[in-house]
Amino acid sequence: MSAQIERLEHNMVKLTVEVPAEEFAKAVTRAYNKNKKSISIPGFRKGHAPQAIIEKMYGTGIFFEDAVNDCINSTYPAEAREAGLEFVSAPEFDVEQVEKGKSLIYTSTVAVRPEVTLGAYKGIEVKKAEVTVTDEDINAEIAKEQEKNSRLVDVTDRAVEDGDTITLDYSGSIDGVKFDGGTAEGQQLVIGSGSFIPGFEEQLVGVAIEESKDVVVTFPAEYHAPDLAGKEAVFACTVHKIQKKEVPALDDEFAQDVSEFDTLDEYKESVRKTLTERKEAQAKTEQENEAVDKLIEASEMDIPDAMVDSEVNQMYQNYAQRLQSQGIPIDMYLQYTGSNELKLKEEMRPQALKQIQTRLVLEAVAKDAAIEVSDERVDEEVAKIAAQYQMEVEKLKEVMGDYEKEQLKKDISVQEAISLIAENAVEV
C-alpha cells in the first residue's frame, strides 16, 4: 500500500492511494461472492455461476464498483491517519485507475484545518456595558407573570370583542363546494391572534352567542395548499361560547401566590434583582461576542469551501432533527415555508462560516495562551452535564469515550479563551 499527499490551494489536499493488484483482486472476489446469488447465467443454477463466466458475459468490470468501495473503506481511514493531518470536511473520492490485473489507484480530496495568524487578543476595545432596570421593565415582567396566572371566564352578556377566546363551528366552501380541512366543530380561537386566514377573526367581532355569520376571506397567494392559494372562500360560522381573560389583581396576595415573598413591594424588589442579573449576564455576553468578532477581523485564516459545506450540512441535519422532535418533518417544513434544501442551506452558510471562524480563533488563543484543562475541571463539567440529563456521573463517564472526553476538554479550553479575552478587554 502506498499513499502520496499533494497540497492544493485554500487548505485542500489530495491524497492518492494505490492498492496493490492482488489486494484489489481479492476485493473483486469478495464482491463476486456478495452478488453472485442475484445473478442468473444460462446453464448454471442461480448463484453458482463461476466468477470468470459472469465476467465474460457481463464484462470484467461488473464487480468493480463494489470492489472499489470495499478497498476505499478498508484502506482510507488508515491512510488518512498516517497522513497526520486534521481533516475538516467529508472526502471526495475519484478513481484514477481501475483495471483487471492492475493496482487500484484512487484519490481523496479533502479540506484540512486552516492555520490561524492570530491578532492581538489582549486589550481589545469593547463598548462599555450599561445596565439599567426601569420601573417599566419590572412592570412588564410582572405583567407576564399575571398573564401566566390568568384564567378564562365565560361571557354571556355581550357579543365577541377583540382579545376574546371563542368556541365556534365553521364550514368552509369555495364556489359552494366544501374543501378538505375547512370544517371544524368546537374549535377554540383567540380573536386578534392571527391564527386563522387574514380577515377571518376580525369579521367575528360583534357576533353574539349562538349567532351564525358567513365569513368571506381570500387565501393568501403563497398559501401552503396550492389548490386553495389565492381563492375566495366562505366560512359558515356559529359562535357557541365567548370567554375573556381575567388576570389576577396586583396585590400582596398575588405576590404570595407567585413567589416566596409576603408583600408586593418585596416581590417587585426581587424582580428588579433578577432582571439586573439577567441584563448583566446579557451585557457580558454581548461584550464577549464583540471582542471575539474584532479578534476574527484582526486575524487571518484561509477557510476552504469544503469545510463550510460540512458545517452547513451538520447545521441542516441538526435543524431537521429539532423539527422532527416537534413532529414536523423537514420536507413538510420546506413545503410550508416555500423553501427547499438548497435555499435553506445557503441561508445557513454565513452562520456556518462565523461558527468556524469563532472556533478557530478561540482554539488559537487557547494554544497561544497555553490554557490547560485539568481533569478536575473536566469532572466538574461532566457533573453539570449529568445533572442536566438526570444521569449518574459515573454512568455518564462510562458511556463517554476518549474522543468525547477530548472534545469536552477542547470545549472547556474555548470557554476559558473567551474569559481570557473578555477579562483583558478595554471598555470604551
Tab-separated table of C-alpha atoms in Angstrom:
chain	number	residue	atom	x	y	z
A	1	MET	CA	0.000	0.000	0.000
A	2	SER	CA	1.320	3.427	-0.875
A	3	ALA	CA	-0.067	6.929	-0.500
A	4	GLN	CA	1.033	10.374	-1.633
A	5	ILE	CA	-0.096	13.743	-0.303
A	6	GLU	CA	-0.414	16.772	-2.551
A	7	ARG	CA	-1.226	20.142	-1.016
A	8	LEU	CA	-3.677	22.220	-3.020
A	9	GLU	CA	-4.829	25.837	-2.687
A	10	HIS	CA	-7.092	27.079	0.136
A	11	ASN	CA	-6.129	24.362	2.621
A	12	MET	CA	-7.213	21.476	0.438
A	13	VAL	CA	-5.139	18.331	-0.001
A	14	LYS	CA	-5.293	15.418	-2.405
A	15	LEU	CA	-4.420	12.007	-1.026
A	16	THR	CA	-3.528	9.461	-3.727
A	17	VAL	CA	-3.740	5.838	-2.599
A	18	GLU	CA	-2.531	2.837	-4.566
A	19	VAL	CA	-3.957	-0.556	-3.646
A	20	PRO	CA	-1.821	-3.477	-4.914
A	21	ALA	CA	-3.271	-5.544	-7.734
A	22	GLU	CA	-3.533	-8.686	-5.587
A	23	GLU	CA	-5.481	-6.808	-2.892
A	24	PHE	CA	-7.831	-5.357	-5.473
A	25	ALA	CA	-8.311	-8.820	-6.992
A	26	LYS	CA	-9.323	-10.139	-3.559
A	27	ALA	CA	-11.834	-7.272	-3.237
A	28	VAL	CA	-13.294	-8.192	-6.641
A	29	THR	CA	-13.685	-11.787	-5.471
A	30	ARG	CA	-15.433	-10.587	-2.295
A	31	ALA	CA	-17.762	-8.516	-4.485
A	32	TYR	CA	-18.458	-11.610	-6.601
A	33	ASN	CA	-19.318	-13.685	-3.513
A	34	LYS	CA	-21.567	-10.901	-2.278
A	35	ASN	CA	-23.526	-10.561	-5.520
A	36	LYS	CA	-23.453	-13.986	-7.174
A	37	LYS	CA	-26.738	-15.172	-5.621
A	38	SER	CA	-28.619	-12.479	-7.547
A	39	ILE	CA	-27.070	-13.288	-10.939
A	40	SER	CA	-28.597	-15.825	-13.354
A	41	ILE	CA	-26.452	-17.406	-16.062
A	42	PRO	CA	-27.905	-19.945	-18.534
A	43	GLY	CA	-26.582	-23.436	-17.795
A	44	PHE	CA	-25.866	-22.727	-14.103
A	45	ARG	CA	-28.040	-22.790	-11.032
A	46	LYS	CA	-28.739	-19.277	-9.805
A	47	GLY	CA	-25.863	-18.167	-7.589
A	48	HIS	CA	-23.497	-20.913	-8.763
A	49	ALA	CA	-22.026	-19.400	-11.918
A	50	PRO	CA	-18.197	-19.071	-11.688
A	51	GLN	CA	-16.749	-15.583	-11.426
A	52	ALA	CA	-14.918	-15.909	-14.745
A	53	ILE	CA	-18.133	-16.870	-16.594
A	54	ILE	CA	-20.044	-13.879	-15.151
A	55	GLU	CA	-17.214	-11.518	-16.041
A	56	LYS	CA	-17.063	-12.919	-19.577
A	57	MET	CA	-20.795	-12.409	-20.078
A	58	TYR	CA	-21.224	-9.017	-18.378
A	59	GLY	CA	-17.712	-7.599	-18.677
A	60	THR	CA	-14.702	-7.658	-16.384
A	61	GLY	CA	-15.878	-4.519	-14.617
A	62	ILE	CA	-19.168	-5.916	-13.329
A	63	PHE	CA	-17.855	-6.162	-9.759
A	64	PHE	CA	-15.523	-3.161	-9.843
A	65	GLU	CA	-17.868	-0.675	-8.157
A	66	ASP	CA	-18.367	-2.831	-5.069
A	67	ALA	CA	-14.685	-3.785	-5.051
A	68	VAL	CA	-13.575	-0.148	-5.229
A	69	ASN	CA	-15.896	0.795	-2.351
A	70	ASP	CA	-14.557	-2.183	-0.381
A	71	CYS	CA	-10.960	-1.051	-0.921
A	72	ILE	CA	-11.689	2.561	-0.052
A	73	ASN	CA	-13.496	1.597	3.148
A	74	SER	CA	-10.700	-0.733	4.221
A	75	THR	CA	-7.722	1.481	3.306
A	76	TYR	CA	-8.734	5.129	3.514
A	77	PRO	CA	-9.123	5.502	7.322
A	78	ALA	CA	-5.622	4.122	7.954
A	79	GLU	CA	-4.066	6.195	5.165
A	80	ALA	CA	-5.820	9.322	6.461
A	81	ARG	CA	-4.436	8.730	9.948
A	82	GLU	CA	-0.994	8.036	8.520
A	83	ALA	CA	-1.088	11.398	6.743
A	84	GLY	CA	-1.028	13.084	10.148
A	85	LEU	CA	-3.342	15.889	9.029
A	86	GLU	CA	-6.559	17.105	10.640
A	87	PHE	CA	-9.270	16.718	8.029
A	88	VAL	CA	-12.246	19.053	8.427
A	89	SER	CA	-14.576	18.032	5.605
A	90	ALA	CA	-16.006	14.917	4.049
A	91	PRO	CA	-13.637	13.481	1.417
A	92	GLU	CA	-14.480	13.486	-2.291
A	93	PHE	CA	-13.215	10.320	-3.977
A	94	ASP	CA	-12.140	9.827	-7.574
A	95	VAL	CA	-10.873	6.619	-9.178
A	96	GLU	CA	-7.749	7.198	-11.253
A	97	GLN	CA	-7.101	3.599	-12.292
A	98	VAL	CA	-9.278	0.517	-12.103
A	99	GLU	CA	-8.407	-2.377	-14.369
A	100	LYS	CA	-8.224	-6.155	-14.061
A	101	GLY	CA	-4.743	-7.335	-13.136
A	102	LYS	CA	-3.579	-3.845	-12.143
A	103	SER	CA	-3.416	-1.941	-8.897
A	104	LEU	CA	-6.347	0.278	-7.936
A	105	ILE	CA	-5.477	3.962	-7.701
A	106	TYR	CA	-7.929	6.385	-6.132
A	107	THR	CA	-7.714	9.933	-4.831
A	108	SER	CA	-9.369	11.711	-1.958
A	109	THR	CA	-9.732	15.499	-1.977
A	110	VAL	CA	-10.408	16.893	1.468
A	111	ALA	CA	-10.091	20.109	3.466
A	112	VAL	CA	-7.533	20.355	6.260
A	113	ARG	CA	-7.660	22.528	9.333
A	114	PRO	CA	-6.525	26.073	8.445
A	115	GLU	CA	-3.679	27.734	10.283
A	116	VAL	CA	-4.648	30.938	12.067
A	117	THR	CA	-2.479	34.049	12.115
A	118	LEU	CA	-3.803	35.390	15.378
A	119	GLY	CA	-4.382	39.081	16.003
A	120	ALA	CA	-3.827	40.708	19.397
A	121	TYR	CA	-6.324	39.218	21.815
A	122	LYS	CA	-5.462	41.382	24.824
A	123	GLY	CA	-6.629	44.978	25.050
A	124	ILE	CA	-9.487	44.650	22.567
A	125	GLU	CA	-11.789	47.650	22.853
A	126	VAL	CA	-15.445	46.904	23.570
A	127	LYS	CA	-18.473	49.081	24.171
A	128	LYS	CA	-18.967	49.922	27.842
A	129	ALA	CA	-21.736	47.895	29.442
A	130	GLU	CA	-24.565	49.992	30.829
A	131	VAL	CA	-27.123	48.024	32.809
A	132	THR	CA	-30.292	49.767	33.904
A	133	VAL	CA	-33.586	48.304	35.073
A	134	THR	CA	-36.534	50.671	34.863
A	135	ASP	CA	-39.935	50.525	36.543
A	136	GLU	CA	-41.353	49.779	33.095
A	137	ASP	CA	-39.101	46.713	32.852
A	138	ILE	CA	-40.315	45.490	36.228
A	139	ASN	CA	-43.970	46.112	35.398
A	140	ALA	CA	-43.609	44.279	32.079
A	141	GLU	CA	-42.029	41.271	33.809
A	142	ILE	CA	-44.767	41.164	36.427
A	143	ALA	CA	-47.398	41.506	33.695
A	144	LYS	CA	-46.012	38.313	32.142
A	145	GLU	CA	-46.496	36.553	35.480
A	146	GLN	CA	-50.043	37.908	35.686
A	147	GLU	CA	-50.642	36.574	32.178
A	148	LYS	CA	-49.350	33.125	33.170
A	149	ASN	CA	-51.736	33.107	36.131
A	150	SER	CA	-54.749	34.406	34.230
A	151	ARG	CA	-57.908	32.383	33.664
A	152	LEU	CA	-60.726	32.355	31.156
A	153	VAL	CA	-64.203	33.290	32.380
A	154	ASP	CA	-67.431	32.883	30.446
A	155	VAL	CA	-69.093	35.956	28.983
A	156	THR	CA	-72.853	35.829	28.441
A	157	ASP	CA	-73.975	39.472	28.308
A	158	ARG	CA	-72.241	40.750	25.167
A	159	ALA	CA	-71.008	39.886	21.698
A	160	VAL	CA	-67.459	38.939	20.652
A	161	GLU	CA	-64.729	41.521	21.242
A	162	ASP	CA	-61.088	41.673	20.232
A	163	GLY	CA	-58.980	39.541	22.592
A	164	ASP	CA	-61.790	37.134	23.468
A	165	THR	CA	-61.399	33.377	23.263
A	166	ILE	CA	-64.352	31.897	21.415
A	167	THR	CA	-65.566	28.390	20.697
A	168	LEU	CA	-67.099	28.008	17.264
A	169	ASP	CA	-68.090	25.659	14.480
A	170	TYR	CA	-67.199	26.518	10.897
A	171	SER	CA	-67.541	25.026	7.458
A	172	GLY	CA	-65.615	26.446	4.527
A	173	SER	CA	-66.511	26.251	0.860
A	174	ILE	CA	-65.274	27.635	-2.453
A	175	ASP	CA	-67.912	28.267	-5.122
A	176	GLY	CA	-70.348	26.347	-2.931
A	177	VAL	CA	-68.133	23.242	-2.685
A	178	LYS	CA	-66.625	22.254	0.674
A	179	PHE	CA	-62.874	21.628	0.720
A	180	ASP	CA	-60.666	19.352	2.817
A	181	GLY	CA	-59.566	20.840	6.139
A	182	GLY	CA	-62.140	23.625	6.004
A	183	THR	CA	-64.555	22.206	8.584
A	184	ALA	CA	-64.307	22.022	12.383
A	185	GLU	CA	-66.559	21.762	15.436
A	186	GLY	CA	-65.817	23.120	18.906
A	187	GLN	CA	-62.761	25.000	17.645
A	188	GLN	CA	-61.167	27.459	20.096
A	189	LEU	CA	-59.915	30.731	18.625
A	190	VAL	CA	-58.369	33.822	20.204
A	191	ILE	CA	-59.669	36.864	18.350
A	192	GLY	CA	-56.753	39.003	17.230
A	193	SER	CA	-54.181	36.221	17.499
A	194	GLY	CA	-53.725	35.950	13.731
A	195	SER	CA	-54.092	32.166	13.927
A	196	PHE	CA	-56.546	31.965	11.039
A	197	ILE	CA	-56.532	33.354	7.498
A	198	PRO	CA	-56.135	37.164	7.407
A	199	GLY	CA	-59.527	38.844	7.771
A	200	PHE	CA	-61.245	35.827	9.347
A	201	GLU	CA	-61.046	36.792	13.019
A	202	GLU	CA	-61.956	40.448	12.544
A	203	GLN	CA	-65.282	39.516	10.937
A	204	LEU	CA	-66.364	37.630	14.050
A	205	VAL	CA	-66.174	40.716	16.260
A	206	GLY	CA	-69.748	41.681	17.185
A	207	VAL	CA	-71.193	38.172	16.744
A	208	ALA	CA	-73.338	37.024	19.690
A	209	ILE	CA	-73.506	33.579	21.285
A	210	GLU	CA	-75.293	31.036	19.048
A	211	GLU	CA	-75.365	33.591	16.246
A	212	SER	CA	-74.242	32.491	12.788
A	213	LYS	CA	-72.317	34.502	10.239
A	214	ASP	CA	-70.738	33.879	6.862
A	215	VAL	CA	-67.102	34.968	6.910
A	216	VAL	CA	-65.653	35.722	3.470
A	217	VAL	CA	-61.867	35.588	3.099
A	218	THR	CA	-59.274	35.161	0.369
A	219	PHE	CA	-56.498	32.637	0.883
A	220	PRO	CA	-53.001	34.153	0.561
A	221	ALA	CA	-51.311	33.684	-2.821
A	222	GLU	CA	-48.446	31.898	-1.034
A	223	TYR	CA	-50.752	29.544	0.922
A	224	HIS	CA	-49.191	26.125	1.585
A	225	ALA	CA	-52.095	24.277	-0.093
A	226	PRO	CA	-51.769	25.139	-3.823
A	227	ASP	CA	-55.418	24.229	-4.577
A	228	LEU	CA	-56.581	26.956	-2.133
A	229	ALA	CA	-53.945	29.641	-2.742
A	230	GLY	CA	-55.397	32.948	-3.902
A	231	LYS	CA	-59.010	31.719	-3.870
A	232	GLU	CA	-62.007	33.318	-2.145
A	233	ALA	CA	-63.753	31.133	0.417
A	234	VAL	CA	-66.905	31.419	2.520
A	235	PHE	CA	-66.893	30.051	6.056
A	236	ALA	CA	-70.279	29.443	7.660
A	237	CYS	CA	-69.544	30.128	11.351
A	238	THR	CA	-71.543	29.700	14.555
A	239	VAL	CA	-70.226	31.048	17.859
A	240	HIS	CA	-71.115	28.825	20.838
A	241	LYS	CA	-69.072	30.313	23.656
A	242	ILE	CA	-67.349	33.602	24.479
A	243	GLN	CA	-64.653	33.841	27.141
A	244	LYS	CA	-62.452	36.681	28.279
A	245	LYS	CA	-59.139	36.601	30.028
A	246	GLU	CA	-59.141	37.603	33.671
A	247	VAL	CA	-55.774	38.462	35.210
A	248	PRO	CA	-55.209	38.421	38.978
A	249	ALA	CA	-55.129	41.743	40.841
A	250	LEU	CA	-51.688	43.174	41.539
A	251	ASP	CA	-51.561	42.992	45.324
A	252	ASP	CA	-49.875	41.231	48.240
A	253	GLU	CA	-51.992	38.128	47.697
A	254	PHE	CA	-50.738	37.874	44.124
A	255	ALA	CA	-47.133	38.201	45.347
A	256	GLN	CA	-47.688	35.395	47.839
A	257	ASP	CA	-49.186	33.150	45.135
A	258	VAL	CA	-46.357	33.544	42.639
A	259	SER	CA	-43.325	33.980	44.890
A	260	GLU	CA	-41.834	33.346	48.316
A	261	PHE	CA	-42.492	36.928	49.404
A	262	ASP	CA	-45.311	38.272	51.559
A	263	THR	CA	-45.708	41.708	50.022
A	264	LEU	CA	-45.919	43.134	46.539
A	265	ASP	CA	-43.057	45.525	47.256
A	266	GLU	CA	-40.755	42.665	48.260
A	267	TYR	CA	-41.757	40.757	45.142
A	268	LYS	CA	-41.046	43.788	42.943
A	269	GLU	CA	-37.617	44.178	44.507
A	270	SER	CA	-36.801	40.519	43.784
A	271	VAL	CA	-37.910	41.031	40.177
A	272	ARG	CA	-35.600	44.057	39.943
A	273	LYS	CA	-32.689	41.961	41.227
A	274	THR	CA	-33.426	39.116	38.798
A	275	LEU	CA	-33.696	41.479	35.835
A	276	THR	CA	-30.462	43.217	36.824
A	277	GLU	CA	-28.598	39.899	36.948
A	278	ARG	CA	-30.111	38.867	33.628
A	279	LYS	CA	-29.151	42.141	31.934
A	280	GLU	CA	-25.642	41.987	33.398
A	281	ALA	CA	-25.199	38.484	32.001
A	282	GLN	CA	-26.559	39.631	28.648
A	283	ALA	CA	-24.217	42.643	28.618
A	284	LYS	CA	-21.269	40.388	29.424
A	285	THR	CA	-22.176	38.049	26.573
A	286	GLU	CA	-22.515	40.989	24.170
A	287	GLN	CA	-19.069	42.254	25.178
A	288	GLU	CA	-17.582	38.788	24.709
A	289	ASN	CA	-19.182	38.499	21.259
A	290	GLU	CA	-17.949	41.952	20.282
A	291	ALA	CA	-14.405	41.133	21.403
A	292	VAL	CA	-14.384	37.815	19.525
A	293	ASP	CA	-15.785	39.478	16.388
A	294	LYS	CA	-12.993	42.070	16.479
A	295	LEU	CA	-10.405	39.340	17.019
A	296	ILE	CA	-11.728	37.494	13.958
A	297	GLU	CA	-11.345	40.707	11.932
A	298	ALA	CA	-7.783	41.121	13.190
A	299	SER	CA	-6.819	37.507	12.446
A	300	GLU	CA	-6.106	35.749	9.172
A	301	MET	CA	-7.281	32.298	8.113
A	302	ASP	CA	-7.982	30.702	4.762
A	303	ILE	CA	-11.126	28.644	5.274
A	304	PRO	CA	-11.819	26.134	2.479
A	305	ASP	CA	-15.313	25.998	0.994
A	306	ALA	CA	-15.490	22.269	1.714
A	307	MET	CA	-15.095	22.982	5.435
A	308	VAL	CA	-18.013	25.407	5.304
A	309	ASP	CA	-20.039	22.856	3.320
A	310	SER	CA	-19.518	20.264	6.067
A	311	GLU	CA	-20.572	22.756	8.756
A	312	VAL	CA	-23.682	23.706	6.766
A	313	ASN	CA	-24.629	20.050	6.304
A	314	GLN	CA	-24.272	19.438	10.030
A	315	MET	CA	-26.369	22.513	10.848
A	316	TYR	CA	-29.038	21.358	8.401
A	317	GLN	CA	-29.176	17.869	9.916
A	318	ASN	CA	-29.394	19.299	13.438
A	319	TYR	CA	-32.204	21.635	12.370
A	320	ALA	CA	-34.091	18.778	10.719
A	321	GLN	CA	-33.759	16.674	13.877
A	322	ARG	CA	-35.069	19.515	16.051
A	323	LEU	CA	-38.082	19.913	13.777
A	324	GLN	CA	-38.668	16.153	13.765
A	325	SER	CA	-38.620	16.112	17.585
A	326	GLN	CA	-41.532	18.577	17.400
A	327	GLY	CA	-43.375	16.306	14.988
A	328	ILE	CA	-42.544	18.368	11.888
A	329	PRO	CA	-40.731	16.510	9.077
A	330	ILE	CA	-38.204	18.726	7.295
A	331	ASP	CA	-39.925	18.160	3.930
A	332	MET	CA	-43.216	19.465	5.349
A	333	TYR	CA	-41.455	22.499	6.842
A	334	LEU	CA	-39.813	23.307	3.500
A	335	GLN	CA	-43.153	22.993	1.696
A	336	TYR	CA	-44.979	25.273	4.145
A	337	THR	CA	-42.253	27.918	4.053
A	338	GLY	CA	-41.912	27.788	0.290
A	339	SER	CA	-38.241	26.897	0.615
A	340	ASN	CA	-36.039	23.968	-0.373
A	341	GLU	CA	-32.943	22.240	0.971
A	342	LEU	CA	-30.535	24.187	-1.247
A	343	LYS	CA	-32.056	27.567	-0.327
A	344	LEU	CA	-32.134	26.805	3.404
A	345	LYS	CA	-28.514	25.646	3.348
A	346	GLU	CA	-27.484	28.809	1.529
A	347	GLU	CA	-29.195	30.860	4.251
A	348	MET	CA	-27.236	28.904	6.882
A	349	ARG	CA	-23.890	29.487	5.181
A	350	PRO	CA	-22.963	32.866	6.784
A	351	GLN	CA	-23.671	31.467	10.247
A	352	ALA	CA	-21.656	28.333	9.455
A	353	LEU	CA	-18.672	30.449	8.366
A	354	LYS	CA	-18.936	32.570	11.525
A	355	GLN	CA	-19.022	29.467	13.726
A	356	ILE	CA	-15.887	28.111	12.066
A	357	GLN	CA	-14.039	31.417	12.363
A	358	THR	CA	-15.007	31.742	16.021
A	359	ARG	CA	-13.900	28.234	16.889
A	360	LEU	CA	-10.586	28.563	15.058
A	361	VAL	CA	-9.551	31.856	16.668
A	362	LEU	CA	-10.587	30.726	20.149
A	363	GLU	CA	-8.676	27.464	19.815
A	364	ALA	CA	-5.700	29.508	18.586
A	365	VAL	CA	-5.959	31.737	21.677
A	366	ALA	CA	-6.126	28.678	23.935
A	367	LYS	CA	-2.987	27.321	22.296
A	368	ASP	CA	-1.107	30.642	22.349
A	369	ALA	CA	-2.000	31.278	25.993
A	370	ALA	CA	-1.135	27.671	26.917
A	371	ILE	CA	-4.541	27.131	28.506
A	372	GLU	CA	-4.603	23.727	30.154
A	373	VAL	CA	-7.738	21.987	31.338
A	374	SER	CA	-7.301	19.821	34.408
A	375	ASP	CA	-9.052	16.501	34.965
A	376	GLU	CA	-10.831	18.111	37.915
A	377	ARG	CA	-12.261	20.801	35.624
A	378	VAL	CA	-13.453	18.117	33.222
A	379	ASP	CA	-15.086	16.246	36.107
A	380	GLU	CA	-16.939	19.417	37.095
A	381	GLU	CA	-18.296	19.790	33.578
A	382	VAL	CA	-19.270	16.113	33.410
A	383	ALA	CA	-21.176	16.546	36.683
A	384	LYS	CA	-23.079	19.500	35.204
A	385	ILE	CA	-23.967	17.511	32.092
A	386	ALA	CA	-25.066	14.549	34.206
A	387	ALA	CA	-27.321	16.795	36.293
A	388	GLN	CA	-28.781	18.331	33.145
A	389	TYR	CA	-29.754	14.926	31.765
A	390	GLN	CA	-30.591	13.457	35.186
A	391	MET	CA	-27.896	10.797	34.946
A	392	GLU	CA	-25.444	9.422	37.450
A	393	VAL	CA	-21.996	10.911	36.968
A	394	GLU	CA	-20.259	7.537	36.865
A	395	LYS	CA	-22.755	6.192	34.336
A	396	LEU	CA	-22.094	9.183	32.082
A	397	LYS	CA	-18.337	8.690	32.396
A	398	GLU	CA	-18.763	5.059	31.343
A	399	VAL	CA	-20.538	5.972	28.097
A	400	MET	CA	-18.088	8.759	27.247
A	401	GLY	CA	-15.213	7.545	25.115
A	402	ASP	CA	-11.767	9.089	24.783
A	403	TYR	CA	-12.884	11.154	21.788
A	404	GLU	CA	-15.848	12.647	23.687
A	405	LYS	CA	-13.635	13.474	26.678
A	406	GLU	CA	-11.065	15.132	24.430
A	407	GLN	CA	-13.777	17.174	22.736
A	408	LEU	CA	-15.091	18.237	26.128
A	409	LYS	CA	-11.599	19.396	27.079
A	410	LYS	CA	-11.420	21.436	23.885
A	411	ASP	CA	-14.825	22.968	24.574
A	412	ILE	CA	-13.738	23.975	28.067
A	413	SER	CA	-10.495	25.472	26.763
A	414	VAL	CA	-12.514	27.522	24.255
A	415	GLN	CA	-14.673	28.880	27.083
A	416	GLU	CA	-11.536	29.705	29.026
A	417	ALA	CA	-10.220	31.532	25.965
A	418	ILE	CA	-13.400	33.625	25.810
A	419	SER	CA	-12.977	34.519	29.500
A	420	LEU	CA	-9.350	35.452	28.905
A	421	ILE	CA	-10.255	37.757	26.017
A	422	ALA	CA	-13.110	39.363	27.986
A	423	GLU	CA	-11.006	39.866	31.113
A	424	ASN	CA	-8.366	41.696	29.091
A	425	ALA	CA	-10.802	43.776	27.035
A	426	VAL	CA	-10.941	47.542	27.459
A	427	GLU	CA	-14.298	49.290	27.828
A	428	VAL	CA	-14.669	52.498	25.800
